[in-house]
Every structure is written in C-alpha cells, then in structure tokens.
PDB file of C-alpha atoms and ligand atoms in Angstrom:
ATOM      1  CA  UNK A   1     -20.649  41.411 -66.931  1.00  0.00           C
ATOM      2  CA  UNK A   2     -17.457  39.900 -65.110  1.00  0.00           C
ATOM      3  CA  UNK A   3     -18.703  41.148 -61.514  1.00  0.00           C
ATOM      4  CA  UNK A   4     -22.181  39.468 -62.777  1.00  0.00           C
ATOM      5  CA  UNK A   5     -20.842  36.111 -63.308  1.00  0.00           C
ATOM      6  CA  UNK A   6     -18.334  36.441 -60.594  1.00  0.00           C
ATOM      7  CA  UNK A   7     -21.399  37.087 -57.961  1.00  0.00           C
ATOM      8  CA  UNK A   8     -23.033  34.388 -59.966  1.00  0.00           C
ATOM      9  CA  UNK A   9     -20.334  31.761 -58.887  1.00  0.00           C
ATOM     10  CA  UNK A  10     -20.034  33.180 -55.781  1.00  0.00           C
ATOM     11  CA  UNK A  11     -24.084  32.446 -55.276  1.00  0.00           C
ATOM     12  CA  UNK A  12     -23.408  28.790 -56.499  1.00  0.00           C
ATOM     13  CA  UNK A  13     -20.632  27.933 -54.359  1.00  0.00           C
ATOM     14  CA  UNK A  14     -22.520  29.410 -51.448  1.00  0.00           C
ATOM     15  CA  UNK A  15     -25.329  27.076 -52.312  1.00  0.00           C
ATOM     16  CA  UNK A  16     -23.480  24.318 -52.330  1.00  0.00           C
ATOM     17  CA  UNK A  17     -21.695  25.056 -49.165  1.00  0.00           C
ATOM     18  CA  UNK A  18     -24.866  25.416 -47.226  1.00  0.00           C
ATOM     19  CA  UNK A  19     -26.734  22.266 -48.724  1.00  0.00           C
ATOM     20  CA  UNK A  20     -24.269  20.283 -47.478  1.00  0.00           C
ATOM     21  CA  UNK A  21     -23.865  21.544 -44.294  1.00  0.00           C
ATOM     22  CA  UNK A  22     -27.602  20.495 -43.706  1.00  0.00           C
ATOM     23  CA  UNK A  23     -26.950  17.323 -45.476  1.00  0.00           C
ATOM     24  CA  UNK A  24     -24.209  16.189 -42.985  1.00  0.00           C
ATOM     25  CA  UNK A  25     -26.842  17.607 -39.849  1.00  0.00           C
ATOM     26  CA  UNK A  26     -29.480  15.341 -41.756  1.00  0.00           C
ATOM     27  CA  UNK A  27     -27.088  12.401 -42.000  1.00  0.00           C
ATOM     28  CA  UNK A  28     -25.285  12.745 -38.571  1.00  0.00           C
ATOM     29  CA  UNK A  29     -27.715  14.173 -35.841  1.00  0.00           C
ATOM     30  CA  UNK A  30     -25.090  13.887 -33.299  1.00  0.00           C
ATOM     31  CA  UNK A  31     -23.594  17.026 -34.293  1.00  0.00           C
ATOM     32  CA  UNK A  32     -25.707  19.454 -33.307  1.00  0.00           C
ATOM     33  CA  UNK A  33     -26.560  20.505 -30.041  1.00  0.00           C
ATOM     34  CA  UNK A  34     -25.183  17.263 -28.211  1.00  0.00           C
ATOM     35  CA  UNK A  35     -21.137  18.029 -26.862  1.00  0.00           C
ATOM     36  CA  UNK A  36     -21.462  16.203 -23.482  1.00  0.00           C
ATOM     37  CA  UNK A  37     -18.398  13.709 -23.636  1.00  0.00           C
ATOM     38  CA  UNK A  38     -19.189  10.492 -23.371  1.00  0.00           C
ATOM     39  CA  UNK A  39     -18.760   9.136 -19.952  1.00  0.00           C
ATOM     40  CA  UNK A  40     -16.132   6.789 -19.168  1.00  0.00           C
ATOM     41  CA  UNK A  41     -16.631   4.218 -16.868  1.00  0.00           C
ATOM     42  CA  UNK A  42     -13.224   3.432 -15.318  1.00  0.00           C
ATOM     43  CA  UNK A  43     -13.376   0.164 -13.063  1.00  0.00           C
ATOM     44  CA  UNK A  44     -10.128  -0.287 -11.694  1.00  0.00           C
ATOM     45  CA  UNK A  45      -8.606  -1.387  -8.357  1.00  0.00           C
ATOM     46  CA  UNK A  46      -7.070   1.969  -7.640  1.00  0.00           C
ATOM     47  CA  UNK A  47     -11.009   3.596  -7.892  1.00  0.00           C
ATOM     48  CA  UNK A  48     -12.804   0.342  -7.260  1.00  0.00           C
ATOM     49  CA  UNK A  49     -11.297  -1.791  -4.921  1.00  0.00           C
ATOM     50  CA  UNK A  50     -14.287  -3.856  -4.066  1.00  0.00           C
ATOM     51  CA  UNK A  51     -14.488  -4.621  -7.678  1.00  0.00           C
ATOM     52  CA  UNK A  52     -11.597  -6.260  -9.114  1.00  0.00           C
ATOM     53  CA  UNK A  53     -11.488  -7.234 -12.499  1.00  0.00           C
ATOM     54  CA  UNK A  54      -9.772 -10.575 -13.443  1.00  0.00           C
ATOM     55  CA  UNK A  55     -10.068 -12.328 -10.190  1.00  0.00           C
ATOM     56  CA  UNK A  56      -8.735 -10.664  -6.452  1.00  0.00           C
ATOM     57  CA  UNK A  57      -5.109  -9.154  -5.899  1.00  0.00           C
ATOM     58  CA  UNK A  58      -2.166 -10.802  -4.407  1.00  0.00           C
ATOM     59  CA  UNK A  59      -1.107  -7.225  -3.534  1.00  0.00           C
ATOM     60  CA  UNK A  60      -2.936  -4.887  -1.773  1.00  0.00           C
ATOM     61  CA  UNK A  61      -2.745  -1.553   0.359  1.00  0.00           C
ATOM     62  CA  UNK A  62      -4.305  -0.054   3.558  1.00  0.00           C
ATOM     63  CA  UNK A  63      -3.865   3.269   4.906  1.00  0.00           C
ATOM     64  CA  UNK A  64      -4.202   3.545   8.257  1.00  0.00           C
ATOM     65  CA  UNK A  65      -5.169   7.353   8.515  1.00  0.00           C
ATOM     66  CA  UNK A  66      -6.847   9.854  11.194  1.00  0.00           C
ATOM     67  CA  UNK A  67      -6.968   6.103  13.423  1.00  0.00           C
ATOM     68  CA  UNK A  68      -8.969   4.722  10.821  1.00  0.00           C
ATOM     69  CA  UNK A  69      -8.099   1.708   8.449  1.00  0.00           C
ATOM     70  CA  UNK A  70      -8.402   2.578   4.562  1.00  0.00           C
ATOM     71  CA  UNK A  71     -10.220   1.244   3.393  1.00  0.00           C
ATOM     72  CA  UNK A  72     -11.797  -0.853   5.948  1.00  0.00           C
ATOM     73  CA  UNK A  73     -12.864  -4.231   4.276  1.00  0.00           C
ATOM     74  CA  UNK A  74     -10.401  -5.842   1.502  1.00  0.00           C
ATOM     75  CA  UNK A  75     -10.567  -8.916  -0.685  1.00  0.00           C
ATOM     76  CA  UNK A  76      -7.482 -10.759  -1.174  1.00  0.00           C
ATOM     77  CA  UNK A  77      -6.289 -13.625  -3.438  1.00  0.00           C
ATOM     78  CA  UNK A  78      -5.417 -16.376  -1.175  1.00  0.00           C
ATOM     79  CA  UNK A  79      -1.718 -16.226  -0.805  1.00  0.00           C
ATOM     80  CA  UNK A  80      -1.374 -12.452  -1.129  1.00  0.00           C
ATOM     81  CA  UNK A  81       0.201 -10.108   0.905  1.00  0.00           C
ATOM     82  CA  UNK A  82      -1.407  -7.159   2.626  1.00  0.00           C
ATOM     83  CA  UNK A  83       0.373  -4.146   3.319  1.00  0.00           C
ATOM     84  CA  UNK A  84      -0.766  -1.617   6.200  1.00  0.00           C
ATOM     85  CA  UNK A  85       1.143   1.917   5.938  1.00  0.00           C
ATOM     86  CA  UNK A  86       0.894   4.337   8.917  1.00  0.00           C
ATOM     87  CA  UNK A  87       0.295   7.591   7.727  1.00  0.00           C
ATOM     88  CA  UNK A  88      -0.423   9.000  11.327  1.00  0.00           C
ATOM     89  CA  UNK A  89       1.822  10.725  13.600  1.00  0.00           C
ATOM     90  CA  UNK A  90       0.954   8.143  16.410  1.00  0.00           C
ATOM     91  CA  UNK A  91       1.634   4.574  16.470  1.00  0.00           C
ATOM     92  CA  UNK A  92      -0.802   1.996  15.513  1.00  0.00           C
ATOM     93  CA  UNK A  93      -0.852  -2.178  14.792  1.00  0.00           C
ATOM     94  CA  UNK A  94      -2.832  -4.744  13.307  1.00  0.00           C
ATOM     95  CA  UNK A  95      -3.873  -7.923  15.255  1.00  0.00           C
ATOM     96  CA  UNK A  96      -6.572 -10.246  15.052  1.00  0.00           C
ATOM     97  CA  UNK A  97      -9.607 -10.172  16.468  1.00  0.00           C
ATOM     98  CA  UNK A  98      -9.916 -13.744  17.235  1.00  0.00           C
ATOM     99  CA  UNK A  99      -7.055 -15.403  18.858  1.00  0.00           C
ATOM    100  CA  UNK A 100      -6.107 -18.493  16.514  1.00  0.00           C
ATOM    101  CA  UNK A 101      -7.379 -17.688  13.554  1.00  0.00           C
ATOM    102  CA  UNK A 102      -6.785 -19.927  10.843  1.00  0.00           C
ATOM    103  CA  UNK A 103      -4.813 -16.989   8.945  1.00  0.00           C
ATOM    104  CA  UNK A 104      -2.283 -16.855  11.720  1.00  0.00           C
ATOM    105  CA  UNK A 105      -2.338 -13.541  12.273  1.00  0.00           C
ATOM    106  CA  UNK A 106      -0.925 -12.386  15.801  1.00  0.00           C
ATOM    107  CA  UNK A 107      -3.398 -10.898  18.216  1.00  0.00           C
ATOM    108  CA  UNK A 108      -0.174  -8.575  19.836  1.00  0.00           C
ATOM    109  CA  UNK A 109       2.571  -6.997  17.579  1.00  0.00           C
ATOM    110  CA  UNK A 110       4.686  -4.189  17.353  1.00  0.00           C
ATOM    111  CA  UNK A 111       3.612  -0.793  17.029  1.00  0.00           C
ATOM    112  CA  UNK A 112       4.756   1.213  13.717  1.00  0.00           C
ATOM    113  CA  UNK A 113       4.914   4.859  13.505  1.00  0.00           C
ATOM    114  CA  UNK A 114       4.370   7.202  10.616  1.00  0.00           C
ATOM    115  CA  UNK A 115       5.671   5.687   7.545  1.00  0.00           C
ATOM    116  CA  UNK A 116       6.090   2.204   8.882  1.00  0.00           C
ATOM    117  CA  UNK A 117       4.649  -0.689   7.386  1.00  0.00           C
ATOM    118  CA  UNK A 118       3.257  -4.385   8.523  1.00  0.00           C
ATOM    119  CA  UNK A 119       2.972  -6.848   6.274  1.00  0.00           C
ATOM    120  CA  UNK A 120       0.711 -10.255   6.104  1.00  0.00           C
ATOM    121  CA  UNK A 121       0.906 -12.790   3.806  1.00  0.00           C
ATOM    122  CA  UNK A 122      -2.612 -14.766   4.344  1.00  0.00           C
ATOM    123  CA  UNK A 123      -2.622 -18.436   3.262  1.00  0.00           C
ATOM    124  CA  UNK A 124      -5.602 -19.246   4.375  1.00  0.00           C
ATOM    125  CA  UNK A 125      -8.935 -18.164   2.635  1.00  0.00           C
ATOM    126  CA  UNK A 126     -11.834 -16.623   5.120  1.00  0.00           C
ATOM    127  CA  UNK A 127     -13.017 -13.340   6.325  1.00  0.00           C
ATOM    128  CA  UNK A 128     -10.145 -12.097   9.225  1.00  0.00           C
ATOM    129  CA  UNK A 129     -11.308  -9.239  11.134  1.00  0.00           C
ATOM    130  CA  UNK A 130      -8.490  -7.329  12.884  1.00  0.00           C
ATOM    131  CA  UNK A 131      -8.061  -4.339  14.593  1.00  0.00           C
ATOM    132  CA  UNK A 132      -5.204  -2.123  16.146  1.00  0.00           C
ATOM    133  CA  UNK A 133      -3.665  -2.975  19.709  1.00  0.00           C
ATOM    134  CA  UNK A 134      -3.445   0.089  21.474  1.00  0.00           C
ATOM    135  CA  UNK A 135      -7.384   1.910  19.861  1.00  0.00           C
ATOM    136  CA  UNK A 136      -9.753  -1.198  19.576  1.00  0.00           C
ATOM    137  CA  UNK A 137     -11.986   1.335  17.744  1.00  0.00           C
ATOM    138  CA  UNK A 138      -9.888   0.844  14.763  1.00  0.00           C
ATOM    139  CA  UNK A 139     -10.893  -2.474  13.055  1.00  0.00           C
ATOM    140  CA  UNK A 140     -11.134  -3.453   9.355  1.00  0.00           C
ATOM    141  CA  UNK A 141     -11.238  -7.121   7.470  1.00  0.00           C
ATOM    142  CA  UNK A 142      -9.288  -9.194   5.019  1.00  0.00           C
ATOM    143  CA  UNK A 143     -11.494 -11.309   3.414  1.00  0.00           C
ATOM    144  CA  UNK A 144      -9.198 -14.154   1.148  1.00  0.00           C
ATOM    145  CA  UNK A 145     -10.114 -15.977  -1.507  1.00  0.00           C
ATOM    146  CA  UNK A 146      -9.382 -18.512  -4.061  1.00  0.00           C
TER     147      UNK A 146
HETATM  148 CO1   CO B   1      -4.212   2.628  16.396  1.00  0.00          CO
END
C-alpha cells in the first residue's frame, strides 16, 4: 500500500515535470534546436578603420610592412597626427607625392629603420598621397577631414 502510493506520487511529480518542460518549449521556441550565438557585430577602429564611429581620429597608425604601407588609405581628423612605424628590416620614408602640397608634407626625408617612427601632423584637410623615397612602389594616402 505504501510502495503503491509512493509510485503514485512518484507518477504525479513525473507528470508535472514533463508538462512543463513542453510548456516552457511551447512558450519559448528558442530553446530547442537553435544554440548558434548570436553574432556580434564589432565596428571599431582597431577592425574597421575605414569606418569610424563618432567622427575621424586625431590619432592614427600605419605599418609599413613587407615594403608595403598598412593600411594603405587613412582618414584623418584635420589636425591629427599620423604615425608611420617601420616594422621592416630595411629602411623606408614617407614623402609626398606632389611637391607643395597644401599639407606640407616634405617630398625628401630621412630614412627610419626597423622600429623607427615618422610622424605628421596634417592641418590641412584633402586627400595627400605619399609614398616612400628610396621604393616608389610603396604609396598610400591620408585623406583629412573636418
Ligand atoms: Co621603402
């Protein structure tokens, strides 16, 4: 008689366990069969740097790597300071393309090894194409703006 109505409330709390389990999968769908994370969508200057949200840096970075600039076209907020790092065993530069260009940048300069740095500050908004001294090849462009 005991084991009876043991088994018995056994039997009803099994019930009860298993209605609601199919209640919640009724009331929430999402929990069965879909576990794909959601996808985040990170847009930030370090992944992005066309995209910059908030308006263009005053600060920004190129790698100048296996002779190539990196990454080879940047927007800058007028008045901000590029920063070209050599990571290359040889020496490179940045010059301008065009000889006075209303950003002032020099079309001869030193060479920098790897490690070394050359910085611009570019007052002046407009696209400035540039390119190293020494392997023409090598070009990128600042573009400035308000
Ligand atoms: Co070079």
């Amino acid at each position: 008689m005991i084991k009876k109505i043991a088994l018995g409330i056994v039997l009803v709390i099994l019930a009860a366990a298993i209605s609601a389990v199919v209640w919640m999968a009724i009331a929430n769908p999402g929990m069965q069969g879909d576990s794909t994370p959601p996808e985040i969508h990170q847009n930030n200057a370090s992944n992005n740097p066309g995209a910059t949200p908030g308006g263009p840096q005053s600060e920004v970075t190129v790698n100048i790597k296996n002779s190539s600039f990196t990454p080879p076209t940047i927007t800058i907020k007028k008045g901000g300071t590029v920063t070209w790092v050599n990571d290359d065993t040889i020496r490179h530069n940045v010059i301008a393309k065009e000889a006075g260009n209303a950003a002032g940048l020099p079309t001869h300069n030193e060479l920098f090894g790897k490690g070394g740095t050359y910085k611009f500050t570019f007052n002046e908004t407009g696209t400035f194409d540039y390119l190293c001294e020494p392997h023409p090849f090598m070009t990128g462009t600042v573009k400035v703006i308000e």
